[in-house]
């Protein structure tokens, strides 16, 4: 069986090779979710589905499995190809050293889903109308809602997070080309702050790690993904942040060296986003098991 981590990584790498950074593209369809259960996709699944929607020009964020399309009275159109997403299944193994005598560990599998635009005659609940709210207002609400977050200072020539003082430093707002770029940058630095010992205590969150090292690359990718998830939540356009050919080349090198990095960092990025949004890690765990039936 083909390696599941490699398949997901290959899809992200293919987008980068085309010059598209999936986590810094305008969100063509926001709120990707299962059309039957209405449960949102999370973590790396959000990135994979967003990449597919961007490639095909789909604006509908609803997805179905082949069986679900049939159960909804319709079918997937002939010749359509599904998008492979991650399903985590928890495996239990007897272990006398564990308190309950059982050790649980996640097993990753892939399954295919189809966008509603690829289906015919499916009978589904009418999609909920999205609240009309200015993205910048939503973005400011995200920042204001980060309980006991770091201090934010607009006193620098560049953007960075200082772990020792738990401070985010940014250039003055007027230095940014537009407000979307400002909030995308701020979300990135706030994501770093979630690794602080007083919050998620994420190993390697200190960005002072050597540039290009494995720890540095993973933490940067965590912040990139968390900023993308927060931006998607608010409706911020992350493409307003400058991304050079060198930027894309750097991620290609990193991802080519580590087939697990995308999935692991996306999971940590989802947890960072949840923490900033004040969502319970128990109520909304990373990579929730999706309905594959």
GROMACS .gro file of C-alpha atoms in nm:
model
  293
    1UNK     CA    1   0.000   0.000   0.000
    2UNK     CA    2   0.128   0.345  -0.086
    3UNK     CA    3   0.263   0.548   0.207
    4UNK     CA    4  -0.017   0.778   0.329
    5UNK     CA    5   0.221   1.048   0.456
    6UNK     CA    6   0.403   1.051   0.123
    7UNK     CA    7   0.081   1.081  -0.077
    8UNK     CA    8  -0.033   1.388   0.117
    9UNK     CA    9   0.315   1.542   0.099
   10UNK     CA   10   0.335   1.478  -0.276
   11UNK     CA   11   0.014   1.673  -0.331
   12UNK     CA   12   0.145   1.975  -0.141
   13UNK     CA   13   0.482   1.952  -0.319
   14UNK     CA   14   0.306   1.937  -0.659
   15UNK     CA   15   0.126   2.262  -0.579
   16UNK     CA   16   0.451   2.428  -0.470
   17UNK     CA   17   0.621   2.316  -0.790
   18UNK     CA   18   0.345   2.492  -0.985
   19UNK     CA   19   0.429   2.808  -0.792
   20UNK     CA   20   0.126   2.786  -0.561
   21UNK     CA   21   0.168   2.794  -0.183
   22UNK     CA   22  -0.151   2.620  -0.066
   23UNK     CA   23  -0.157   2.787   0.273
   24UNK     CA   24  -0.102   3.134   0.127
   25UNK     CA   25  -0.364   3.130  -0.147
   26UNK     CA   26  -0.702   3.305  -0.128
   27UNK     CA   27  -0.954   3.068   0.029
   28UNK     CA   28  -1.162   2.978  -0.276
   29UNK     CA   29  -1.409   2.789  -0.057
   30UNK     CA   30  -1.419   2.853   0.318
   31UNK     CA   31  -1.540   2.611   0.583
   32UNK     CA   32  -1.468   2.277   0.413
   33UNK     CA   33  -1.701   2.020   0.568
   34UNK     CA   34  -1.874   1.689   0.516
   35UNK     CA   35  -2.202   1.757   0.336
   36UNK     CA   36  -2.395   1.492   0.529
   37UNK     CA   37  -2.272   1.540   0.886
   38UNK     CA   38  -2.181   1.911   0.847
   39UNK     CA   39  -1.867   1.830   1.047
   40UNK     CA   40  -1.575   2.052   0.941
   41UNK     CA   41  -1.254   1.904   0.805
   42UNK     CA   42  -0.948   2.003   1.002
   43UNK     CA   43  -0.571   2.006   0.998
   44UNK     CA   44  -0.403   1.881   0.682
   45UNK     CA   45  -0.742   1.785   0.534
   46UNK     CA   46  -0.832   2.154   0.521
   47UNK     CA   47  -0.517   2.227   0.322
   48UNK     CA   48  -0.565   1.934   0.084
   49UNK     CA   49  -0.929   2.022   0.012
   50UNK     CA   50  -0.849   2.390  -0.028
   51UNK     CA   51  -0.576   2.302  -0.277
   52UNK     CA   52  -0.819   2.086  -0.476
   53UNK     CA   53  -1.086   2.358  -0.471
   54UNK     CA   54  -0.836   2.614  -0.594
   55UNK     CA   55  -0.713   2.387  -0.874
   56UNK     CA   56  -1.065   2.309  -0.998
   57UNK     CA   57  -1.231   2.642  -0.926
   58UNK     CA   58  -1.487   2.499  -0.684
   59UNK     CA   59  -1.654   2.747  -0.450
   60UNK     CA   60  -1.872   2.490  -0.270
   61UNK     CA   61  -1.700   2.377   0.054
   62UNK     CA   62  -1.911   2.059   0.091
   63UNK     CA   63  -1.771   1.711   0.029
   64UNK     CA   64  -1.911   1.357   0.014
   65UNK     CA   65  -1.781   1.005  -0.009
   66UNK     CA   66  -1.902   0.793  -0.302
   67UNK     CA   67  -2.141   0.606  -0.073
   68UNK     CA   68  -2.273   0.923   0.083
   69UNK     CA   69  -2.356   1.062  -0.260
   70UNK     CA   70  -2.558   0.744  -0.331
   71UNK     CA   71  -2.726   0.765   0.010
   72UNK     CA   72  -2.827   1.124  -0.073
   73UNK     CA   73  -3.018   1.001  -0.378
   74UNK     CA   74  -2.757   1.097  -0.634
   75UNK     CA   75  -2.421   0.988  -0.763
   76UNK     CA   76  -2.072   1.103  -0.849
   77UNK     CA   77  -2.052   1.196  -1.216
   78UNK     CA   78  -1.876   0.944  -1.435
   79UNK     CA   79  -1.509   1.021  -1.488
   80UNK     CA   80  -1.470   1.234  -1.176
   81UNK     CA   81  -1.171   1.169  -0.951
   82UNK     CA   82  -1.188   1.196  -0.573
   83UNK     CA   83  -0.960   1.393  -0.344
   84UNK     CA   84  -0.776   1.179  -0.091
   85UNK     CA   85  -0.797   1.295   0.269
   86UNK     CA   86  -0.676   1.160   0.602
   87UNK     CA   87  -0.875   0.940   0.837
   88UNK     CA   88  -0.735   0.868   1.182
   89UNK     CA   89  -0.843   0.545   1.348
   90UNK     CA   90  -0.753   0.471   1.708
   91UNK     CA   91  -0.605   0.127   1.763
   92UNK     CA   92  -0.606  -0.037   2.104
   93UNK     CA   93  -0.338  -0.279   2.221
   94UNK     CA   94  -0.315  -0.459   2.552
   95UNK     CA   95  -0.043  -0.308   2.768
   96UNK     CA   96  -0.020  -0.402   3.139
   97UNK     CA   97   0.197  -0.097   3.207
   98UNK     CA   98  -0.085   0.143   3.113
   99UNK     CA   99  -0.330   0.251   3.389
  100UNK     CA  100  -0.628   0.094   3.207
  101UNK     CA  101  -0.429  -0.198   3.070
  102UNK     CA  102  -0.472  -0.068   2.715
  103UNK     CA  103  -0.252   0.154   2.502
  104UNK     CA  104  -0.418   0.357   2.227
  105UNK     CA  105  -0.235   0.491   1.923
  106UNK     CA  106  -0.353   0.655   1.600
  107UNK     CA  107  -0.333   0.482   1.263
  108UNK     CA  108  -0.349   0.700   0.953
  109UNK     CA  109  -0.546   0.594   0.647
  110UNK     CA  110  -0.657   0.775   0.332
  111UNK     CA  111  -0.999   0.777   0.171
  112UNK     CA  112  -1.157   0.970  -0.116
  113UNK     CA  113  -1.414   1.245  -0.104
  114UNK     CA  114  -1.585   1.433  -0.387
  115UNK     CA  115  -1.687   1.794  -0.398
  116UNK     CA  116  -2.062   1.849  -0.432
  117UNK     CA  117  -1.981   2.011  -0.768
  118UNK     CA  118  -1.869   1.666  -0.888
  119UNK     CA  119  -2.204   1.506  -0.801
  120UNK     CA  120  -2.549   1.498  -0.958
  121UNK     CA  121  -2.899   1.472  -0.810
  122UNK     CA  122  -2.781   1.464  -0.449
  123UNK     CA  123  -3.044   1.582  -0.201
  124UNK     CA  124  -2.869   1.776   0.072
  125UNK     CA  125  -2.972   2.034   0.331
  126UNK     CA  126  -2.949   2.387   0.198
  127UNK     CA  127  -2.607   2.528   0.290
  128UNK     CA  128  -2.617   2.776   0.573
  129UNK     CA  129  -2.585   3.137   0.465
  130UNK     CA  130  -2.254   3.280   0.579
  131UNK     CA  131  -2.278   3.569   0.819
  132UNK     CA  132  -2.205   3.896   0.648
  133UNK     CA  133  -1.917   4.041   0.842
  134UNK     CA  134  -1.611   4.237   0.741
  135UNK     CA  135  -1.297   4.014   0.738
  136UNK     CA  136  -1.094   4.281   0.914
  137UNK     CA  137  -1.351   4.302   1.193
  138UNK     CA  138  -1.341   3.922   1.224
  139UNK     CA  139  -0.962   3.927   1.229
  140UNK     CA  140  -0.956   4.187   1.504
  141UNK     CA  141  -1.205   3.979   1.701
  142UNK     CA  142  -0.972   3.677   1.670
  143UNK     CA  143  -0.683   3.880   1.811
  144UNK     CA  144  -0.893   4.032   2.090
  145UNK     CA  145  -1.032   3.689   2.178
  146UNK     CA  146  -0.690   3.534   2.239
  147UNK     CA  147  -0.718   3.501   2.617
  148UNK     CA  148  -0.399   3.571   2.811
  149UNK     CA  149  -0.207   3.604   2.486
  150UNK     CA  150   0.130   3.774   2.449
  151UNK     CA  151   0.186   4.147   2.452
  152UNK     CA  152   0.182   4.295   2.099
  153UNK     CA  153   0.416   4.584   2.014
  154UNK     CA  154   0.433   4.780   1.689
  155UNK     CA  155   0.790   4.899   1.729
  156UNK     CA  156   1.009   4.697   1.496
  157UNK     CA  157   1.133   4.683   1.139
  158UNK     CA  158   1.037   4.315   1.111
  159UNK     CA  159   0.788   4.071   1.265
  160UNK     CA  160   0.901   3.826   1.534
  161UNK     CA  161   0.807   3.661   1.863
  162UNK     CA  162   1.031   3.681   2.171
  163UNK     CA  163   0.974   3.363   2.380
  164UNK     CA  164   1.169   3.482   2.685
  165UNK     CA  165   0.944   3.790   2.724
  166UNK     CA  166   0.634   3.641   2.562
  167UNK     CA  167   0.606   3.937   2.326
  168UNK     CA  168   0.512   3.980   1.960
  169UNK     CA  169   0.686   4.266   1.779
  170UNK     CA  170   0.564   4.406   1.447
  171UNK     CA  171   0.634   4.707   1.227
  172UNK     CA  172   0.380   4.990   1.258
  173UNK     CA  173   0.052   4.907   1.084
  174UNK     CA  174   0.116   5.172   0.822
  175UNK     CA  175   0.426   4.981   0.709
  176UNK     CA  176   0.213   4.702   0.567
  177UNK     CA  177   0.081   4.716   0.212
  178UNK     CA  178  -0.271   4.647   0.338
  179UNK     CA  179  -0.461   4.523   0.642
  180UNK     CA  180  -0.489   4.165   0.511
  181UNK     CA  181  -0.110   4.136   0.503
  182UNK     CA  182  -0.090   4.284   0.852
  183UNK     CA  183  -0.329   4.032   1.005
  184UNK     CA  184  -0.178   3.736   0.819
  185UNK     CA  185   0.162   3.833   0.963
  186UNK     CA  186   0.021   3.890   1.311
  187UNK     CA  187  -0.154   3.551   1.305
  188UNK     CA  188   0.178   3.386   1.220
  189UNK     CA  189   0.356   3.541   1.519
  190UNK     CA  190   0.066   3.471   1.754
  191UNK     CA  191   0.081   3.109   1.644
  192UNK     CA  192   0.443   3.092   1.761
  193UNK     CA  193   0.333   3.219   2.102
  194UNK     CA  194   0.099   2.921   2.152
  195UNK     CA  195   0.408   2.703   2.201
  196UNK     CA  196   0.493   2.889   2.524
  197UNK     CA  197   0.509   2.662   2.836
  198UNK     CA  198   0.210   2.849   2.981
  199UNK     CA  199  -0.001   2.745   2.680
  200UNK     CA  200   0.056   2.437   2.461
  201UNK     CA  201   0.420   2.383   2.567
  202UNK     CA  202   0.514   2.285   2.213
  203UNK     CA  203   0.861   2.138   2.178
  204UNK     CA  204   1.083   2.354   1.960
  205UNK     CA  205   0.858   2.662   1.969
  206UNK     CA  206   1.156   2.889   2.025
  207UNK     CA  207   1.222   3.033   1.680
  208UNK     CA  208   1.582   3.103   1.780
  209UNK     CA  209   1.660   2.751   1.663
  210UNK     CA  210   1.916   2.743   1.382
  211UNK     CA  211   1.768   2.855   1.050
  212UNK     CA  212   1.709   2.558   0.823
  213UNK     CA  213   1.728   2.304   1.106
  214UNK     CA  214   1.454   2.042   1.138
  215UNK     CA  215   1.317   2.201   1.455
  216UNK     CA  216   1.316   2.550   1.301
  217UNK     CA  217   1.143   2.427   0.985
  218UNK     CA  218   0.870   2.242   1.173
  219UNK     CA  219   0.793   2.536   1.402
  220UNK     CA  220   0.778   2.772   1.104
  221UNK     CA  221   0.542   2.539   0.923
  222UNK     CA  222   0.323   2.511   1.234
  223UNK     CA  223   0.295   2.891   1.241
  224UNK     CA  224   0.228   2.903   0.865
  225UNK     CA  225  -0.056   2.652   0.893
  226UNK     CA  226  -0.207   2.808   1.206
  227UNK     CA  227  -0.205   3.150   1.039
  228UNK     CA  228  -0.378   2.995   0.736
  229UNK     CA  229  -0.648   2.836   0.954
  230UNK     CA  230  -0.703   3.161   1.143
  231UNK     CA  231  -0.708   3.354   0.816
  232UNK     CA  232  -0.964   3.114   0.676
  233UNK     CA  233  -1.175   3.161   0.989
  234UNK     CA  234  -1.170   3.538   0.950
  235UNK     CA  235  -1.177   3.559   0.571
  236UNK     CA  236  -0.832   3.715   0.549
  237UNK     CA  237  -0.650   3.685   0.215
  238UNK     CA  238  -0.302   3.543   0.296
  239UNK     CA  239  -0.181   3.596  -0.061
  240UNK     CA  240  -0.126   3.962   0.034
  241UNK     CA  241   0.191   3.848   0.217
  242UNK     CA  242   0.491   3.854  -0.013
  243UNK     CA  243   0.616   3.509  -0.116
  244UNK     CA  244   0.921   3.491  -0.336
  245UNK     CA  245   1.057   3.208  -0.547
  246UNK     CA  246   1.317   3.155  -0.275
  247UNK     CA  247   1.037   3.117  -0.019
  248UNK     CA  248   0.875   2.843  -0.228
  249UNK     CA  249   1.208   2.674  -0.294
  250UNK     CA  250   1.282   2.661   0.080
  251UNK     CA  251   0.959   2.472   0.152
  252UNK     CA  252   1.020   2.235  -0.138
  253UNK     CA  253   1.357   2.142   0.013
  254UNK     CA  254   1.214   2.092   0.360
  255UNK     CA  255   0.915   1.883   0.253
  256UNK     CA  256   1.123   1.673   0.020
  257UNK     CA  257   1.342   1.574   0.317
  258UNK     CA  258   1.061   1.478   0.556
  259UNK     CA  259   0.746   1.302   0.434
  260UNK     CA  260   0.576   1.335   0.776
  261UNK     CA  261   0.632   1.706   0.824
  262UNK     CA  262   0.316   1.833   0.649
  263UNK     CA  263   0.079   1.610   0.846
  264UNK     CA  264   0.249   1.660   1.183
  265UNK     CA  265   0.285   2.038   1.145
  266UNK     CA  266  -0.072   2.075   1.021
  267UNK     CA  267  -0.194   1.893   1.331
  268UNK     CA  268   0.007   2.121   1.559
  269UNK     CA  269  -0.105   2.423   1.357
  270UNK     CA  270  -0.467   2.321   1.409
  271UNK     CA  271  -0.412   2.295   1.783
  272UNK     CA  272  -0.245   2.638   1.784
  273UNK     CA  273  -0.539   2.786   1.594
  274UNK     CA  274  -0.787   2.620   1.832
  275UNK     CA  275  -0.601   2.763   2.132
  276UNK     CA  276  -0.611   3.119   1.996
  277UNK     CA  277  -0.980   3.082   1.913
  278UNK     CA  278  -1.052   2.947   2.261
  279UNK     CA  279  -1.176   2.611   2.141
  280UNK     CA  280  -1.150   2.316   2.375
  281UNK     CA  281  -0.881   2.067   2.268
  282UNK     CA  282  -1.114   1.790   2.385
  283UNK     CA  283  -1.421   1.912   2.198
  284UNK     CA  284  -1.228   1.983   1.880
  285UNK     CA  285  -0.932   1.749   1.862
  286UNK     CA  286  -0.684   1.771   1.579
  287UNK     CA  287  -0.778   1.573   1.272
  288UNK     CA  288  -1.117   1.460   1.402
  289UNK     CA  289  -1.220   1.127   1.263
  290UNK     CA  290  -1.425   1.198   0.952
  291UNK     CA  291  -1.713   0.990   0.825
  292UNK     CA  292  -1.575   0.753   0.564
  293UNK     CA  293  -1.884   0.538   0.531
   0.00000   0.00000   0.00000
